[in-house]
């Protein structure tokens, strides 16, 4: 394992389980994961559930499932365990309480007894918390503490001066201390806030690089001061740019269906929505890695292992990026095209089953290769190739507007289809190449254009206007089934 001067490389993803796994969070996690893998380090999942009102039970499993689906392995976490657990903050309360009180003892923090009314008054005055309990003389503080257990612990932020820190993506950043309040570290219910909890954990879990969303940059000076007050060596920090809505306006919305792409369609933002929409995990990862970071050489398609070899946090572009969702569609098509056939068939099977088809695996395995250049998402398989799996009892002859080719009516269509049957029967070799040659001859013989004959056959056997190539389709359907479908179409023209 390569190590930094902060010890072995260890990064973490620290979601608050307040809603289903959002793609913006995954993108932040991915950058931390890539960095850890690049350096042979470790990647940790830590659940930050200290906001009890907003935490939703059951989400931890969903978060872990999202990583499993993407194929991003986690070294330590609630499911994996590890030497620095538990990895769920609500199970580590003692630790935060100990350090909060330690900060009070050392004079870096103080107990604040402000009541709800006092706080409301301060809010009305519009001045924020006025630090009224910050400099109580020790006797008064003791008296108050003996009367009330109802206090919070606040950090004593320096009132003047500046705080600077180094961000791996943005370089040196400097803040005026007076901009910051005396932030709450420990709430009256004994739960810590994010500001204290993540520092205590990042220290105890030996995190070497904190990778988190740029929304935390304004609190960066506060965190630097807390690290200093605790006397711990700070890790490196990288504040990652966030995803914006596709139109570039505002942070990518969290909830499904809340916003639309430029063309008015709604776009996926939750991991489950990517799964439901039929995207491949590798395509999603490639897509996300490419936002705010680039592989170089103008390459858009690369594998995760190729990205690991090149990834560096210092190369991340600090600017937030509009969500280029249209690219994912294209990328996904590319990944489907180059996918291993068995893998693809395995992904298509549940999609077809979900649409009610009884899937014959041997047939699916033959269909998958001819679909590869045609599918943009897995779900496209239903419209493109569901007919391969249609039970005979459900199969109906196509409507005439599908069946009739250019300049053809019912009589002409019937003539072509009827003439096709003996051609099929006569072919000992039913390969698509042989069919092509035979039907070309037939077209010539009966005086129709190739397109008219091939089109009528396509419509008859698939029931649709767009499908995989006609003769490859018939080759897979086999002679008997092809003829049966053609006869059904003929009969419908009686
Ligand atoms: N729980 C924080 C959040 O979900 C984590 C931020 C961090 O990575 O430090 O935003």
Tab-separated table of C-alpha atoms and ligand atoms in Angstrom:
chain	number	residue	atom	x	y	z
A	1	UNK	CA	0.000	0.000	0.000
A	2	UNK	CA	1.419	3.380	-0.880
A	3	UNK	CA	1.160	5.892	1.884
A	4	UNK	CA	1.058	9.635	2.196
A	5	UNK	CA	2.617	11.622	5.024
A	6	UNK	CA	-0.769	11.082	6.675
A	7	UNK	CA	-0.204	7.352	6.754
A	8	UNK	CA	-1.689	4.766	4.401
A	9	UNK	CA	-4.224	6.207	1.977
A	10	UNK	CA	-7.707	5.845	3.417
A	11	UNK	CA	-10.739	7.649	2.031
A	12	UNK	CA	-14.341	7.412	3.037
A	13	UNK	CA	-17.863	7.996	1.875
A	14	UNK	CA	-19.965	9.301	4.719
A	15	UNK	CA	-23.598	9.637	3.658
A	16	UNK	CA	-26.386	10.754	5.907
A	17	UNK	CA	-29.147	8.200	5.416
A	18	UNK	CA	-31.893	10.713	4.753
A	19	UNK	CA	-33.096	9.483	1.371
A	20	UNK	CA	-32.451	6.921	-1.364
A	21	UNK	CA	-28.959	6.919	-2.791
A	22	UNK	CA	-28.551	9.930	-5.074
A	23	UNK	CA	-26.162	9.950	-7.994
A	24	UNK	CA	-24.408	13.102	-6.763
A	25	UNK	CA	-23.352	11.266	-3.622
A	26	UNK	CA	-22.151	8.316	-5.654
A	27	UNK	CA	-20.081	10.633	-7.825
A	28	UNK	CA	-18.348	12.047	-4.700
A	29	UNK	CA	-17.859	8.547	-3.348
A	30	UNK	CA	-16.451	7.385	-6.672
A	31	UNK	CA	-13.718	10.014	-6.657
A	32	UNK	CA	-12.694	9.000	-3.140
A	33	UNK	CA	-12.827	5.344	-4.153
A	34	UNK	CA	-10.696	5.908	-7.272
A	35	UNK	CA	-8.119	7.759	-5.235
A	36	UNK	CA	-7.937	4.987	-2.652
A	37	UNK	CA	-7.626	2.313	-5.338
A	38	UNK	CA	-5.015	4.314	-7.223
A	39	UNK	CA	-2.848	4.277	-4.114
A	40	UNK	CA	-3.598	0.728	-3.053
A	41	UNK	CA	-5.402	2.187	-0.066
A	42	UNK	CA	-8.705	1.557	1.632
A	43	UNK	CA	-12.193	2.857	1.120
A	44	UNK	CA	-14.545	3.115	4.049
A	45	UNK	CA	-18.300	3.526	4.257
A	46	UNK	CA	-19.461	5.409	7.326
A	47	UNK	CA	-23.067	6.180	8.030
A	48	UNK	CA	-23.657	9.643	9.467
A	49	UNK	CA	-27.019	9.234	11.106
A	50	UNK	CA	-26.741	11.770	13.890
A	51	UNK	CA	-29.648	13.819	12.638
A	52	UNK	CA	-32.243	11.601	14.195
A	53	UNK	CA	-35.217	13.419	12.748
A	54	UNK	CA	-34.032	13.020	9.174
A	55	UNK	CA	-32.487	9.549	9.268
A	56	UNK	CA	-34.578	6.873	7.571
A	57	UNK	CA	-34.248	3.300	8.834
A	58	UNK	CA	-33.392	0.695	6.208
A	59	UNK	CA	-31.391	3.062	4.060
A	60	UNK	CA	-28.026	1.655	5.098
A	61	UNK	CA	-28.782	-1.531	3.219
A	62	UNK	CA	-29.908	0.454	0.209
A	63	UNK	CA	-26.664	2.420	0.176
A	64	UNK	CA	-24.633	-0.753	0.360
A	65	UNK	CA	-26.768	-2.300	-2.404
A	66	UNK	CA	-26.086	0.687	-4.639
A	67	UNK	CA	-22.343	0.099	-4.251
A	68	UNK	CA	-22.786	-3.597	-4.941
A	69	UNK	CA	-24.706	-2.861	-8.117
A	70	UNK	CA	-21.993	-0.497	-9.302
A	71	UNK	CA	-19.273	-2.942	-8.338
A	72	UNK	CA	-17.454	-0.488	-6.061
A	73	UNK	CA	-16.012	-2.552	-3.258
A	74	UNK	CA	-15.897	-1.264	0.266
A	75	UNK	CA	-13.110	-2.307	2.632
A	76	UNK	CA	-14.654	-1.282	5.918
A	77	UNK	CA	-18.216	-0.389	6.712
A	78	UNK	CA	-21.383	-1.451	8.510
A	79	UNK	CA	-21.631	-4.698	6.539
A	80	UNK	CA	-17.895	-5.425	6.236
A	81	UNK	CA	-16.899	-4.459	9.753
A	82	UNK	CA	-13.302	-3.425	10.298
A	83	UNK	CA	-10.792	-2.419	12.939
A	84	UNK	CA	-12.239	1.053	13.581
A	85	UNK	CA	-15.940	0.275	13.876
A	86	UNK	CA	-18.728	0.625	14.513
A	87	UNK	CA	-19.184	2.464	11.226
A	88	UNK	CA	-22.536	3.934	12.153
A	89	UNK	CA	-22.319	7.191	14.045
A	90	UNK	CA	-25.347	6.661	16.266
A	91	UNK	CA	-23.395	3.744	17.757
A	92	UNK	CA	-20.413	5.935	18.640
A	93	UNK	CA	-22.057	8.600	20.783
A	94	UNK	CA	-19.764	8.124	23.792
A	95	UNK	CA	-16.771	9.001	21.724
A	96	UNK	CA	-18.223	12.300	20.521
A	97	UNK	CA	-19.417	13.188	24.010
A	98	UNK	CA	-15.975	12.514	25.455
A	99	UNK	CA	-14.284	14.777	22.963
A	100	UNK	CA	-16.891	17.525	23.214
A	101	UNK	CA	-16.393	17.681	26.980
A	102	UNK	CA	-12.644	17.513	26.545
A	103	UNK	CA	-12.858	20.614	24.333
A	104	UNK	CA	-14.881	22.375	27.060
A	105	UNK	CA	-12.331	21.450	29.696
A	106	UNK	CA	-9.496	22.775	27.563
A	107	UNK	CA	-11.319	26.046	26.922
A	108	UNK	CA	-11.940	25.480	23.197
A	109	UNK	CA	-15.657	25.028	23.591
A	110	UNK	CA	-18.358	25.969	26.079
A	111	UNK	CA	-21.732	24.951	27.340
A	112	UNK	CA	-24.482	27.164	26.058
A	113	UNK	CA	-27.683	27.286	28.086
A	114	UNK	CA	-29.672	29.469	25.729
A	115	UNK	CA	-33.356	28.576	25.874
A	116	UNK	CA	-35.607	28.242	22.876
A	117	UNK	CA	-37.019	31.710	23.657
A	118	UNK	CA	-33.588	33.265	23.851
A	119	UNK	CA	-32.637	31.735	20.531
A	120	UNK	CA	-35.886	32.928	18.970
A	121	UNK	CA	-35.189	36.468	20.160
A	122	UNK	CA	-31.699	36.367	18.667
A	123	UNK	CA	-33.128	35.093	15.406
A	124	UNK	CA	-35.650	37.928	15.349
A	125	UNK	CA	-32.900	40.446	15.972
A	126	UNK	CA	-31.261	38.924	12.904
A	127	UNK	CA	-27.801	38.788	14.390
A	128	UNK	CA	-27.341	35.057	14.771
A	129	UNK	CA	-26.189	33.554	18.041
A	130	UNK	CA	-24.663	36.383	20.076
A	131	UNK	CA	-22.222	34.229	22.063
A	132	UNK	CA	-23.834	35.228	25.371
A	133	UNK	CA	-22.646	32.092	27.180
A	134	UNK	CA	-19.157	32.113	25.740
A	135	UNK	CA	-17.338	34.077	28.374
A	136	UNK	CA	-19.229	33.325	31.569
A	137	UNK	CA	-17.016	33.325	34.583
A	138	UNK	CA	-16.397	29.776	35.784
A	139	UNK	CA	-18.536	30.149	38.901
A	140	UNK	CA	-21.550	31.302	36.930
A	141	UNK	CA	-21.060	28.506	34.407
A	142	UNK	CA	-20.932	25.978	37.217
A	143	UNK	CA	-24.097	27.361	38.798
A	144	UNK	CA	-25.962	27.130	35.532
A	145	UNK	CA	-24.697	23.622	34.888
A	146	UNK	CA	-25.926	22.467	38.275
A	147	UNK	CA	-29.384	23.881	37.567
A	148	UNK	CA	-29.800	22.626	34.022
A	149	UNK	CA	-28.680	19.670	31.984
A	150	UNK	CA	-30.268	21.338	29.030
A	151	UNK	CA	-27.319	22.776	27.210
A	152	UNK	CA	-25.467	22.430	23.959
A	153	UNK	CA	-21.722	22.564	23.517
A	154	UNK	CA	-20.514	25.253	21.153
A	155	UNK	CA	-17.108	25.723	19.620
A	156	UNK	CA	-15.218	28.904	20.467
A	157	UNK	CA	-14.383	30.232	17.049
A	158	UNK	CA	-11.672	32.919	17.038
A	159	UNK	CA	-13.360	36.308	16.693
A	160	UNK	CA	-10.743	37.909	14.510
A	161	UNK	CA	-8.018	36.930	12.114
A	162	UNK	CA	-8.089	34.544	9.213
A	163	UNK	CA	-7.978	30.799	8.769
A	164	UNK	CA	-6.324	29.221	5.765
A	165	UNK	CA	-6.272	25.684	4.587
A	166	UNK	CA	-5.117	23.704	1.618
A	167	UNK	CA	-7.615	22.103	-0.677
A	168	UNK	CA	-6.238	19.580	-3.156
A	169	UNK	CA	-8.556	20.815	-5.892
A	170	UNK	CA	-8.589	24.554	-5.217
A	171	UNK	CA	-5.228	25.181	-3.583
A	172	UNK	CA	-4.910	27.523	-0.608
A	173	UNK	CA	-8.224	28.942	0.605
A	174	UNK	CA	-8.535	31.686	3.230
A	175	UNK	CA	-11.512	32.760	5.294
A	176	UNK	CA	-12.221	35.613	7.700
A	177	UNK	CA	-12.893	34.149	11.125
A	178	UNK	CA	-15.482	36.770	11.942
A	179	UNK	CA	-17.753	35.275	9.296
A	180	UNK	CA	-18.195	32.204	11.464
A	181	UNK	CA	-20.459	31.575	14.397
A	182	UNK	CA	-19.832	29.562	17.521
A	183	UNK	CA	-21.192	26.418	16.002
A	184	UNK	CA	-22.911	23.701	18.023
A	185	UNK	CA	-20.776	20.570	18.388
A	186	UNK	CA	-22.970	18.564	20.741
A	187	UNK	CA	-26.732	18.922	20.918
A	188	UNK	CA	-28.750	18.837	24.137
A	189	UNK	CA	-29.847	15.254	23.421
A	190	UNK	CA	-26.207	14.161	23.522
A	191	UNK	CA	-25.973	13.712	19.745
A	192	UNK	CA	-23.090	15.421	17.974
A	193	UNK	CA	-23.435	17.615	14.917
A	194	UNK	CA	-21.669	16.752	11.683
A	195	UNK	CA	-18.918	19.260	12.499
A	196	UNK	CA	-17.709	17.359	15.534
A	197	UNK	CA	-18.660	13.818	14.592
A	198	UNK	CA	-16.896	13.639	11.262
A	199	UNK	CA	-13.654	15.000	12.700
A	200	UNK	CA	-13.663	12.589	15.621
A	201	UNK	CA	-14.348	9.736	13.215
A	202	UNK	CA	-11.963	10.782	10.488
A	203	UNK	CA	-9.256	10.927	13.129
A	204	UNK	CA	-10.103	7.634	14.798
A	205	UNK	CA	-10.652	5.874	11.483
A	206	UNK	CA	-7.289	7.152	10.264
A	207	UNK	CA	-8.714	8.818	7.179
A	208	UNK	CA	-5.841	10.305	5.183
A	209	UNK	CA	-7.878	12.260	2.625
A	210	UNK	CA	-11.293	13.767	3.172
A	211	UNK	CA	-13.154	13.898	-0.121
A	212	UNK	CA	-16.510	15.597	0.172
A	213	UNK	CA	-18.876	17.900	-1.661
A	214	UNK	CA	-17.901	21.526	-2.093
A	215	UNK	CA	-20.963	22.515	-0.063
A	216	UNK	CA	-18.769	21.886	2.966
A	217	UNK	CA	-16.178	24.443	1.908
A	218	UNK	CA	-17.753	27.312	3.928
A	219	UNK	CA	-17.398	25.191	7.083
A	220	UNK	CA	-13.831	24.270	6.223
A	221	UNK	CA	-12.272	26.994	8.472
A	222	UNK	CA	-14.423	25.846	11.390
A	223	UNK	CA	-13.262	22.288	10.845
A	224	UNK	CA	-9.634	23.340	10.601
A	225	UNK	CA	-9.953	25.131	13.926
A	226	UNK	CA	-11.582	22.092	15.541
A	227	UNK	CA	-8.793	19.842	14.276
A	228	UNK	CA	-6.264	22.273	15.740
A	229	UNK	CA	-8.091	22.492	19.068
A	230	UNK	CA	-8.115	18.717	19.326
A	231	UNK	CA	-4.410	18.675	18.558
A	232	UNK	CA	-4.718	16.051	15.861
A	233	UNK	CA	-2.862	15.904	12.585
A	234	UNK	CA	-5.189	17.056	9.845
A	235	UNK	CA	-5.813	14.848	6.840
A	236	UNK	CA	-5.760	16.231	3.293
A	237	UNK	CA	-8.942	17.795	2.013
A	238	UNK	CA	-10.536	17.770	-1.405
A	239	UNK	CA	-13.819	19.632	-1.845
A	240	UNK	CA	-15.411	18.085	-4.873
A	241	UNK	CA	-17.474	20.018	-7.386
A	242	UNK	CA	-21.136	19.058	-7.473
A	243	UNK	CA	-23.533	18.166	-10.257
A	244	UNK	CA	-25.905	20.837	-11.496
A	245	UNK	CA	-29.249	20.352	-13.213
A	246	UNK	CA	-28.949	19.577	-16.957
A	247	UNK	CA	-29.681	23.205	-17.816
A	248	UNK	CA	-26.743	24.251	-15.612
A	249	UNK	CA	-29.008	26.026	-13.135
A	250	UNK	CA	-28.946	24.978	-9.507
A	251	UNK	CA	-27.685	21.874	-7.803
A	252	UNK	CA	-28.953	18.606	-9.255
A	253	UNK	CA	-32.336	18.097	-7.727
A	254	UNK	CA	-32.662	15.275	-5.240
A	255	UNK	CA	-36.108	14.045	-5.895
A	256	UNK	CA	-37.406	11.990	-8.719
A	257	UNK	CA	-39.324	13.797	-11.368
A	258	UNK	CA	-38.617	17.176	-9.848
A	259	UNK	CA	-36.819	18.531	-12.851
A	260	UNK	CA	-36.502	17.817	-16.501
A	261	UNK	CA	-33.802	17.745	-19.118
A	262	UNK	CA	-33.775	20.458	-21.751
A	263	UNK	CA	-36.093	18.405	-23.976
A	264	UNK	CA	-38.701	18.113	-21.246
A	265	UNK	CA	-38.099	14.502	-20.284
A	266	UNK	CA	-37.351	13.693	-16.676
A	267	UNK	CA	-33.900	12.313	-15.975
A	268	UNK	CA	-32.708	9.696	-13.489
A	269	UNK	CA	-31.006	10.926	-10.312
A	270	UNK	CA	-31.427	8.035	-7.898
A	271	UNK	CA	-29.356	4.879	-8.299
A	272	UNK	CA	-32.549	2.851	-8.445
A	273	UNK	CA	-33.735	4.991	-11.344
A	274	UNK	CA	-30.596	4.128	-13.305
A	275	UNK	CA	-31.242	0.471	-12.676
A	276	UNK	CA	-34.894	0.808	-13.660
A	277	UNK	CA	-33.991	2.725	-16.808
A	278	UNK	CA	-31.808	-0.141	-18.020
A	279	UNK	CA	-28.353	1.364	-17.709
A	280	UNK	CA	-25.275	-0.793	-17.202
A	281	UNK	CA	-23.233	-0.183	-14.051
A	282	UNK	CA	-20.021	0.142	-16.046
A	283	UNK	CA	-21.592	2.797	-18.263
A	284	UNK	CA	-22.847	4.725	-15.244
A	285	UNK	CA	-19.392	4.625	-13.655
A	286	UNK	CA	-17.712	5.725	-16.875
A	287	UNK	CA	-20.268	8.525	-17.208
A	288	UNK	CA	-19.753	9.756	-13.645
A	289	UNK	CA	-15.970	9.569	-13.747
A	290	UNK	CA	-16.042	11.793	-16.799
A	291	UNK	CA	-17.842	14.640	-15.088
A	292	UNK	CA	-15.332	17.078	-13.627
A	293	UNK	CA	-12.413	14.817	-14.407
A	294	UNK	CA	-11.174	13.590	-17.719
A	295	UNK	CA	-9.136	10.685	-18.815
A	296	UNK	CA	-7.024	12.718	-21.211
A	297	UNK	CA	-6.348	11.947	-24.874
A	298	UNK	CA	-9.965	12.987	-25.530
A	299	UNK	CA	-11.049	9.520	-24.528
A	300	UNK	CA	-14.658	9.219	-23.464
A	301	UNK	CA	-14.769	5.474	-22.968
A	302	UNK	CA	-12.502	3.831	-20.460
A	303	UNK	CA	-12.751	1.124	-17.883
A	304	UNK	CA	-12.670	1.611	-14.169
A	305	UNK	CA	-9.231	0.008	-13.972
A	306	UNK	CA	-7.923	2.377	-16.614
A	307	UNK	CA	-9.351	5.297	-14.642
A	308	UNK	CA	-7.704	4.021	-11.457
A	309	UNK	CA	-4.320	4.138	-13.132
A	310	UNK	CA	-4.688	7.793	-14.022
A	311	UNK	CA	-6.909	9.280	-11.388
A	312	UNK	CA	-5.711	12.070	-9.169
A	313	UNK	CA	-7.738	14.390	-6.975
A	314	UNK	CA	-5.539	17.307	-7.968
A	315	UNK	CA	-6.765	16.906	-11.568
A	316	UNK	CA	-10.410	17.356	-10.650
A	317	UNK	CA	-11.874	20.511	-12.173
A	318	UNK	CA	-13.132	22.766	-9.361
A	319	UNK	CA	-16.093	24.049	-11.392
A	320	UNK	CA	-19.482	22.443	-10.829
A	321	UNK	CA	-20.780	20.708	-13.947
A	322	UNK	CA	-24.172	20.524	-15.601
A	323	UNK	CA	-25.437	16.957	-15.604
A	324	UNK	CA	-24.669	15.654	-19.111
A	325	UNK	CA	-27.291	12.947	-19.000
A	326	UNK	CA	-27.633	12.645	-22.793
A	327	UNK	CA	-24.085	11.290	-22.860
A	328	UNK	CA	-25.053	8.398	-20.657
A	329	UNK	CA	-27.512	7.169	-23.243
A	330	UNK	CA	-24.834	7.091	-25.883
A	331	UNK	CA	-22.257	5.559	-23.532
A	332	UNK	CA	-24.676	2.896	-22.427
A	333	UNK	CA	-25.217	1.896	-26.065
A	334	UNK	CA	-21.460	1.597	-26.466
A	335	UNK	CA	-21.188	-0.601	-23.382
A	336	UNK	CA	-24.017	-2.819	-24.555
A	337	UNK	CA	-22.307	-3.147	-27.908
A	338	UNK	CA	-19.062	-4.353	-26.434
A	339	UNK	CA	-20.555	-6.418	-23.609
A	340	UNK	CA	-19.871	-10.105	-23.313
A	341	UNK	CA	-22.863	-11.942	-24.767
A	342	UNK	CA	-23.540	-14.116	-21.730
A	343	UNK	CA	-23.322	-11.114	-19.442
A	344	UNK	CA	-25.701	-9.153	-21.654
A	345	UNK	CA	-28.134	-12.052	-21.907
A	346	UNK	CA	-28.064	-12.298	-18.108
A	347	UNK	CA	-29.018	-8.626	-17.843
A	348	UNK	CA	-31.735	-8.821	-20.488
A	349	UNK	CA	-33.459	-11.844	-19.018
A	350	UNK	CA	-35.009	-10.140	-15.976
A	351	UNK	CA	-36.046	-7.169	-18.103
A	352	UNK	CA	-37.975	-9.456	-20.452
A	353	UNK	CA	-39.391	-11.439	-17.584
A	354	UNK	CA	-40.458	-8.211	-15.929
A	355	UNK	CA	-42.451	-7.438	-19.076
A	356	UNK	CA	-44.195	-10.800	-18.814
A	357	UNK	CA	-42.248	-12.860	-21.340
A	358	UNK	CA	-41.304	-16.463	-20.639
A	359	UNK	CA	-37.643	-16.397	-21.572
A	360	UNK	CA	-36.021	-19.300	-23.347
A	361	UNK	CA	-32.378	-18.883	-22.370
A	362	UNK	CA	-30.889	-20.636	-25.373
A	363	UNK	CA	-32.872	-18.388	-27.674
A	364	UNK	CA	-31.948	-15.269	-25.692
A	365	UNK	CA	-28.308	-16.187	-26.012
A	366	UNK	CA	-28.726	-16.197	-29.819
A	367	UNK	CA	-30.776	-13.016	-29.864
A	368	UNK	CA	-28.375	-10.989	-27.696
A	369	UNK	CA	-25.623	-10.602	-30.328
A	370	UNK	CA	-27.951	-9.194	-32.957
A	371	UNK	CA	-29.327	-6.717	-30.439
A	372	UNK	CA	-26.001	-5.360	-29.322
A	373	UNK	CA	-25.750	-2.623	-31.931
A	374	UNK	CA	-29.405	-1.738	-31.547
A	375	UNK	CA	-30.021	-1.240	-27.858
A	376	UNK	CA	-29.316	1.987	-26.020
A	377	UNK	CA	-30.729	0.705	-22.753
A	378	UNK	CA	-31.605	-2.780	-21.573
A	379	UNK	CA	-35.246	-1.780	-21.553
A	380	UNK	CA	-35.157	-1.252	-25.320
A	381	UNK	CA	-35.122	-5.045	-25.607
A	382	UNK	CA	-38.855	-5.155	-25.001
A	383	UNK	CA	-39.837	-3.059	-27.997
A	384	UNK	CA	-37.005	-4.363	-30.134
A	385	UNK	CA	-37.110	-8.071	-29.460
A	386	UNK	CA	-40.003	-8.995	-27.203
A	387	UNK	CA	-41.598	-10.759	-30.215
A	388	UNK	CA	-38.934	-13.468	-30.021
A	389	UNK	CA	-40.440	-14.600	-26.743
A	390	UNK	CA	-44.116	-14.050	-27.459
A	391	UNK	CA	-46.148	-17.134	-26.787
A	392	UNK	CA	-48.055	-18.342	-29.794
A	393	UNK	CA	-51.378	-17.865	-28.072
A	394	UNK	CA	-50.552	-14.184	-27.602
A	395	UNK	CA	-49.216	-13.626	-31.090
A	396	UNK	CA	-51.513	-11.676	-33.359
A	397	UNK	CA	-51.089	-10.708	-36.973
A	398	UNK	CA	-49.704	-7.207	-37.446
A	399	UNK	CA	-51.969	-4.361	-38.510
A	400	UNK	CA	-52.079	-3.664	-42.229
A	401	UNK	CA	-50.214	-0.369	-41.872
A	402	UNK	CA	-47.262	-2.371	-40.573
A	403	UNK	CA	-47.678	-5.218	-43.003
A	404	UNK	CA	-48.157	-3.270	-46.214
A	405	UNK	CA	-44.917	-2.116	-47.736
A	406	UNK	CA	-44.512	0.746	-50.168
A	407	UNK	CA	-46.965	0.553	-53.068
A	408	UNK	CA	-48.402	-2.731	-51.828
A	409	UNK	CA	-51.954	-3.628	-50.941
A	410	UNK	CA	-53.465	-6.718	-49.342
A	411	UNK	CA	-53.413	-8.719	-52.523
A	412	UNK	CA	-49.760	-7.972	-53.282
A	413	UNK	CA	-48.731	-8.635	-49.682
A	414	UNK	CA	-50.472	-11.967	-49.716
A	415	UNK	CA	-48.852	-12.885	-52.966
A	416	UNK	CA	-45.394	-12.153	-51.589
A	417	UNK	CA	-45.975	-13.918	-48.287
A	418	UNK	CA	-47.527	-16.978	-49.875
A	419	UNK	CA	-44.652	-17.254	-52.308
A	420	UNK	CA	-42.201	-17.058	-49.414
A	421	UNK	CA	-43.389	-20.188	-47.688
A	422	UNK	CA	-42.123	-22.707	-50.266
A	423	UNK	CA	-38.851	-20.783	-50.426
A	424	UNK	CA	-38.367	-21.271	-46.705
A	425	UNK	CA	-39.370	-24.901	-46.939
A	426	UNK	CA	-36.902	-25.505	-49.734
A	427	UNK	CA	-33.876	-24.182	-47.857
A	428	UNK	CA	-31.820	-26.965	-46.341
A	429	UNK	CA	-29.476	-24.360	-44.934
A	430	UNK	CA	-31.567	-21.744	-43.131
A	431	UNK	CA	-28.686	-19.378	-42.405
A	432	UNK	CA	-29.451	-15.715	-42.929
A	433	UNK	CA	-26.939	-15.567	-45.793
A	434	UNK	CA	-28.766	-18.320	-47.677
A	435	UNK	CA	-32.134	-16.762	-46.974
A	436	UNK	CA	-30.932	-13.464	-48.322
A	437	UNK	CA	-29.831	-15.022	-51.591
A	438	UNK	CA	-33.025	-17.036	-51.937
A	439	UNK	CA	-35.369	-14.120	-51.242
A	440	UNK	CA	-33.475	-11.876	-53.607
A	441	UNK	CA	-34.161	-14.445	-56.294
A	442	UNK	CA	-37.773	-14.641	-55.283
A	443	UNK	CA	-38.220	-10.869	-55.498
A	444	UNK	CA	-36.813	-10.877	-58.984
A	445	UNK	CA	-38.957	-13.805	-60.030
A	446	UNK	CA	-42.250	-12.370	-58.830
A	447	UNK	CA	-41.423	-8.808	-59.854
A	448	UNK	CA	-41.127	-7.007	-56.521
A	449	UNK	CA	-38.364	-4.931	-55.036
A	450	UNK	CA	-36.106	-6.521	-52.405
A	451	UNK	CA	-37.334	-3.961	-49.864
A	452	UNK	CA	-40.943	-4.940	-50.466
A	453	UNK	CA	-40.318	-8.657	-49.995
A	454	UNK	CA	-37.925	-8.316	-47.069
A	455	UNK	CA	-40.157	-5.710	-45.425
A	456	UNK	CA	-43.294	-7.832	-45.694
A	457	UNK	CA	-41.440	-10.775	-44.171
A	458	UNK	CA	-40.084	-8.639	-41.357
A	459	UNK	CA	-43.535	-7.317	-40.547
A	460	UNK	CA	-45.057	-10.798	-40.646
A	461	UNK	CA	-42.533	-12.536	-38.417
A	462	UNK	CA	-41.838	-9.724	-35.958
A	463	UNK	CA	-45.135	-7.878	-35.998
A	464	UNK	CA	-43.230	-4.602	-36.091
A	465	UNK	CA	-41.768	-2.088	-38.443
A	466	UNK	CA	-38.410	-1.833	-36.687
A	467	UNK	CA	-36.612	-4.966	-35.595
A	468	UNK	CA	-33.292	-6.750	-35.852
A	469	UNK	CA	-32.436	-7.837	-39.434
A	470	UNK	CA	-35.182	-9.969	-40.974
A	471	UNK	CA	-33.144	-12.986	-41.997
A	472	UNK	CA	-31.130	-13.177	-38.795
A	473	UNK	CA	-34.430	-12.995	-36.974
A	474	UNK	CA	-35.931	-15.822	-39.031
A	475	UNK	CA	-32.791	-17.872	-38.561
A	476	UNK	CA	-33.289	-17.700	-34.810
A	477	UNK	CA	-37.033	-18.259	-34.987
A	478	UNK	CA	-36.451	-21.303	-37.165
A	479	UNK	CA	-38.356	-22.439	-40.216
A	480	UNK	CA	-41.482	-23.755	-38.522
A	481	UNK	CA	-42.094	-20.687	-36.392
A	482	UNK	CA	-41.325	-18.308	-39.243
A	483	UNK	CA	-43.803	-20.078	-41.491
A	484	UNK	CA	-46.426	-20.167	-38.789
A	485	UNK	CA	-46.170	-16.411	-38.330
A	486	UNK	CA	-46.204	-15.749	-42.060
A	487	UNK	CA	-49.320	-17.869	-42.446
A	488	UNK	CA	-51.034	-15.977	-39.674
A	489	UNK	CA	-50.302	-12.724	-41.481
A	490	UNK	CA	-51.611	-14.198	-44.770
A	491	UNK	CA	-54.774	-15.372	-43.088
A	492	UNK	CA	-55.362	-11.913	-41.687
A	493	UNK	CA	-55.513	-10.665	-45.268
A	494	UNK	CA	-58.238	-13.073	-46.369
B	1	LIG	N1	-22.799	13.291	6.117
B	1	LIG	C1	-22.259	14.306	5.278
B	1	LIG	C2	-23.141	14.485	4.078
B	1	LIG	O1	-23.881	13.559	3.757
B	1	LIG	C3	-20.883	13.889	4.876
B	1	LIG	C4	-19.990	14.931	4.379
B	1	LIG	C5	-18.579	14.363	4.361
B	1	LIG	O2	-18.295	13.562	3.486
B	1	LIG	O3	-17.787	14.731	5.236
B	1	LIG	O4	-23.119	15.500	3.436
